[in-house]
Every structure is written in structure tokens, then in C-alpha cells.
Amino acid sequence: MSNPPPNRVFNHVAISVPDCKAASTWYNQVFGFQLVGNQIIHIKRSERPDDPIFRIYPASLNEVHMAYMTTGNGVGFEIFEFVDPKVYLPESGFEYNRGGFFHVCVTDSEPDALAAKMVDAGGRRIGETVHPVKDVICLYAADPWGNVVEILDASFDRMATLACKGVR
């Protein structure tokens, strides 16, 4: 019998935006995420052709700005601004039915207040505030670049445990 794989920890998530500096400032002011090293990294293939990013991404990538941020529980949050070729944003809003990742989630004791802060800073609400299980508040919002953020007032473990027990 083979051993089950270890339950690995989440290391980081990355988003792509048209303005890395504006996004890193926004995520700091709204969520308190901290910019590691207080700098945004600028990498050009013409200056650093052997940089690891150019060995990972296709040959079409020539220039990128990157911000490494850290969250309250140490999970990383990377912000990429693809300069050459330029980033493009989807034309429609919340593409929940598009394959792949479609939201990240933060935990906050007052989801509606945090969503209001997001809206005041240029983001937008998506749908209504709901209670997926008893005593848990959940809502969706988006940053100014359309990246979707779910806000829960409970840990994922607590919400999932209550849902599995049928606590509605």
C-alpha cells in the first residue's frame, strides 16, 4: 500500500495587472499586504537574458515588473505587470465559468466593511452578502483590475466543517 501524499501548504498566489506599482499600493492600503523589500523588481531580457523568469516563461516575454508581497499569515502574493508583451484584461467582468483559477479568498472579521473599503478604493462588489452556513458571512468583490476576491469571516476549515455537517 502506498503512503498518501503530504497535505502541502499554500505558498503564494499571483495576479497580472497593467500597473504593478498601483496594484501593490492598493493591496497594501486595502488589505495590509506588505511589499517585501519595499521594491518592485524590473526585469528586461535585454539586460538579464539568463534571469530564471526567462527560462520559465515563453520567448515572447521580454520585460516584466514584479512585486512580492506577504499576507498576514505568510502566504505570498505576487503581482506581475507584463510590459512586453503588454498585459490585457478580459472584456467581461466576473468570468466564473472560465476554466482555471477564478478567485482568491481573504479572511476578515467584517467582510462588508472590507468590501466597502475595496469599493472606496476603486474596486467593485459582486453579488450579495450571503451566509453559506450558519454564522458565516461570505461575499465577493473585485479589485480595480477585475481580480476577484472572496471575503469570509471564518476560516476555510470552520466553514467547510459546518457545511459538511449540514449546518445551514
Coordinates of C-alpha atoms in Angstrom, one line a residue:
M1 CA 0.0 0.0 0.0
S2 CA 1.4 3.4 -0.9
N3 CA 1.6 6.3 1.5
P4 CA -0.8 9.2 0.9
P5 CA 1.0 12.4 -0.2
P6 CA 1.6 15.1 2.5
N7 CA -1.0 17.8 2.8
R8 CA 1.1 20.6 1.4
V9 CA 0.8 24.3 2.4
F10 CA -0.1 27.1 0.1
N11 CA 2.9 29.1 -0.8
H12 CA 1.7 32.0 -2.9
V13 CA -0.8 33.3 -5.5
A14 CA 0.0 35.6 -8.4
I15 CA -2.1 38.1 -10.3
S16 CA -1.4 40.0 -13.5
V17 CA -2.3 43.7 -13.8
P18 CA -1.4 46.6 -16.1
D19 CA 0.2 48.7 -13.3
C20 CA 2.3 46.8 -10.7
K21 CA 3.0 49.9 -8.5
A22 CA -0.6 51.0 -8.4
A23 CA -1.7 47.4 -7.5
S24 CA 0.9 46.9 -4.8
T25 CA -0.2 50.2 -3.2
W26 CA -3.8 49.2 -3.5
Y27 CA -3.3 45.8 -1.9
N28 CA -1.2 47.4 0.9
Q29 CA -3.8 50.1 1.6
V30 CA -6.9 47.9 1.4
F31 CA -5.7 44.5 2.8
G32 CA -2.5 45.5 4.6
F33 CA -0.3 43.2 2.4
Q34 CA 3.3 44.2 2.8
L35 CA 5.7 44.8 -0.1
V36 CA 8.8 42.7 0.6
G37 CA 12.0 44.7 0.4
N38 CA 9.9 47.9 -0.4
Q39 CA 10.7 47.5 -4.0
I40 CA 9.2 46.5 -7.3
I41 CA 11.5 44.4 -9.5
H42 CA 12.0 45.3 -13.1
I43 CA 13.4 42.6 -15.3
K44 CA 14.4 43.1 -19.0
R45 CA 15.5 40.2 -21.2
S46 CA 17.9 42.6 -23.0
E47 CA 19.7 43.3 -19.7
R48 CA 19.3 40.0 -17.9
P49 CA 18.8 37.3 -20.5
D50 CA 19.7 34.5 -18.1
D51 CA 17.2 35.5 -15.4
P52 CA 15.2 32.5 -14.3
I53 CA 11.9 34.1 -15.4
F54 CA 13.0 33.9 -19.0
R55 CA 13.7 30.2 -18.6
I56 CA 10.2 29.6 -17.3
Y57 CA 8.1 31.9 -19.5
P58 CA 7.9 31.7 -23.3
A59 CA 10.5 33.5 -25.5
S60 CA 7.8 36.2 -26.2
L61 CA 8.3 37.6 -22.7
N62 CA 10.8 40.5 -22.9
E63 CA 10.0 42.7 -19.9
V64 CA 8.1 42.5 -16.6
H65 CA 7.6 44.3 -13.3
M66 CA 7.1 42.1 -10.3
A67 CA 6.1 42.9 -6.7
Y68 CA 6.5 40.3 -3.9
M69 CA 4.0 40.9 -1.1
T70 CA 3.3 39.0 2.1
T71 CA -0.1 38.4 3.7
G72 CA -1.0 38.3 7.4
N73 CA -0.4 34.5 7.6
G74 CA 2.8 34.5 5.5
V75 CA 1.3 33.3 2.2
G76 CA 2.9 35.2 -0.6
F77 CA 1.0 37.5 -3.0
E78 CA 2.8 38.2 -6.3
I79 CA 1.9 41.0 -8.7
F80 CA 3.1 40.8 -12.3
E81 CA 2.9 43.7 -14.8
F82 CA 3.8 42.3 -18.2
V83 CA 5.4 45.2 -20.1
D84 CA 6.5 43.4 -23.3
P85 CA 4.1 41.9 -24.3
K86 CA 1.6 44.1 -22.6
V87 CA -0.9 42.6 -20.2
Y88 CA -4.5 42.6 -21.4
L89 CA -7.6 42.5 -19.2
P90 CA -10.7 40.4 -20.1
E91 CA -13.5 42.4 -21.6
S92 CA -16.2 40.9 -19.4
G93 CA -16.4 41.1 -15.7
F94 CA -16.5 38.1 -13.4
E95 CA -15.6 35.1 -15.6
Y96 CA -16.6 32.4 -13.1
N97 CA -17.2 29.9 -15.9
R98 CA -13.8 30.2 -17.5
G99 CA -11.5 27.3 -16.7
G100 CA -8.7 27.8 -14.2
F101 CA -8.4 29.8 -11.0
F102 CA -11.1 32.5 -10.7
H103 CA -10.8 33.9 -7.2
V104 CA -8.7 34.2 -4.0
C105 CA -10.2 34.5 -0.6
V106 CA -9.2 36.5 2.5
T107 CA -10.5 36.2 6.0
D108 CA -11.8 39.3 7.8
S109 CA -14.0 39.7 10.8
E110 CA -16.1 42.3 9.0
P111 CA -16.5 41.3 5.3
D112 CA -18.9 44.1 4.4
A113 CA -16.7 46.7 5.8
L114 CA -13.7 45.4 3.9
A115 CA -15.7 45.2 0.7
A116 CA -16.8 48.8 1.2
K117 CA -13.1 49.7 1.6
M118 CA -12.4 47.9 -1.7
V119 CA -15.2 49.8 -3.4
D120 CA -14.0 53.2 -2.0
A121 CA -10.5 52.4 -3.4
G122 CA -11.8 51.7 -6.9
G123 CA -12.9 48.0 -6.6
R124 CA -16.5 46.7 -7.0
R125 CA -18.9 44.4 -5.3
I126 CA -20.1 41.2 -7.0
G127 CA -23.5 39.9 -5.9
E128 CA -24.8 40.0 -2.4
T129 CA -23.5 39.2 1.1
V130 CA -24.6 35.6 1.9
H131 CA -24.4 33.1 4.7
P132 CA -23.2 29.8 3.1
V133 CA -23.5 28.1 6.5
K134 CA -24.9 29.3 9.8
D135 CA -23.0 32.2 11.4
V136 CA -20.5 32.5 8.4
I137 CA -20.5 35.7 6.3
C138 CA -19.3 35.5 2.7
L139 CA -19.2 37.9 -0.2
Y140 CA -17.3 38.5 -3.4
A141 CA -15.7 41.7 -4.7
A142 CA -13.1 42.7 -7.3
D143 CA -10.0 44.9 -7.3
P144 CA -9.8 47.7 -9.8
W145 CA -8.3 45.3 -12.4
G146 CA -11.0 42.7 -12.2
N147 CA -9.3 40.2 -9.9
V148 CA -12.0 38.5 -7.8
V149 CA -11.6 38.4 -4.0
E150 CA -13.9 36.4 -1.8
I151 CA -14.1 37.6 1.8
L152 CA -15.1 35.2 4.6
D153 CA -15.4 36.0 8.3
A154 CA -14.4 32.4 9.2
S155 CA -11.5 30.1 8.4
F156 CA -12.0 27.7 5.5
D157 CA -11.7 24.7 7.9
R158 CA -14.6 26.1 10.0
M159 CA -16.8 26.8 7.1
A160 CA -16.2 23.5 5.4
T161 CA -16.7 21.6 8.6
L162 CA -20.1 23.3 9.2
A163 CA -21.1 22.7 5.6
C164 CA -20.3 19.0 5.8
K165 CA -22.4 18.7 9.0
G166 CA -25.3 20.3 7.1
V167 CA -25.4 23.4 9.4
R168 CA -27.3 25.9 7.3

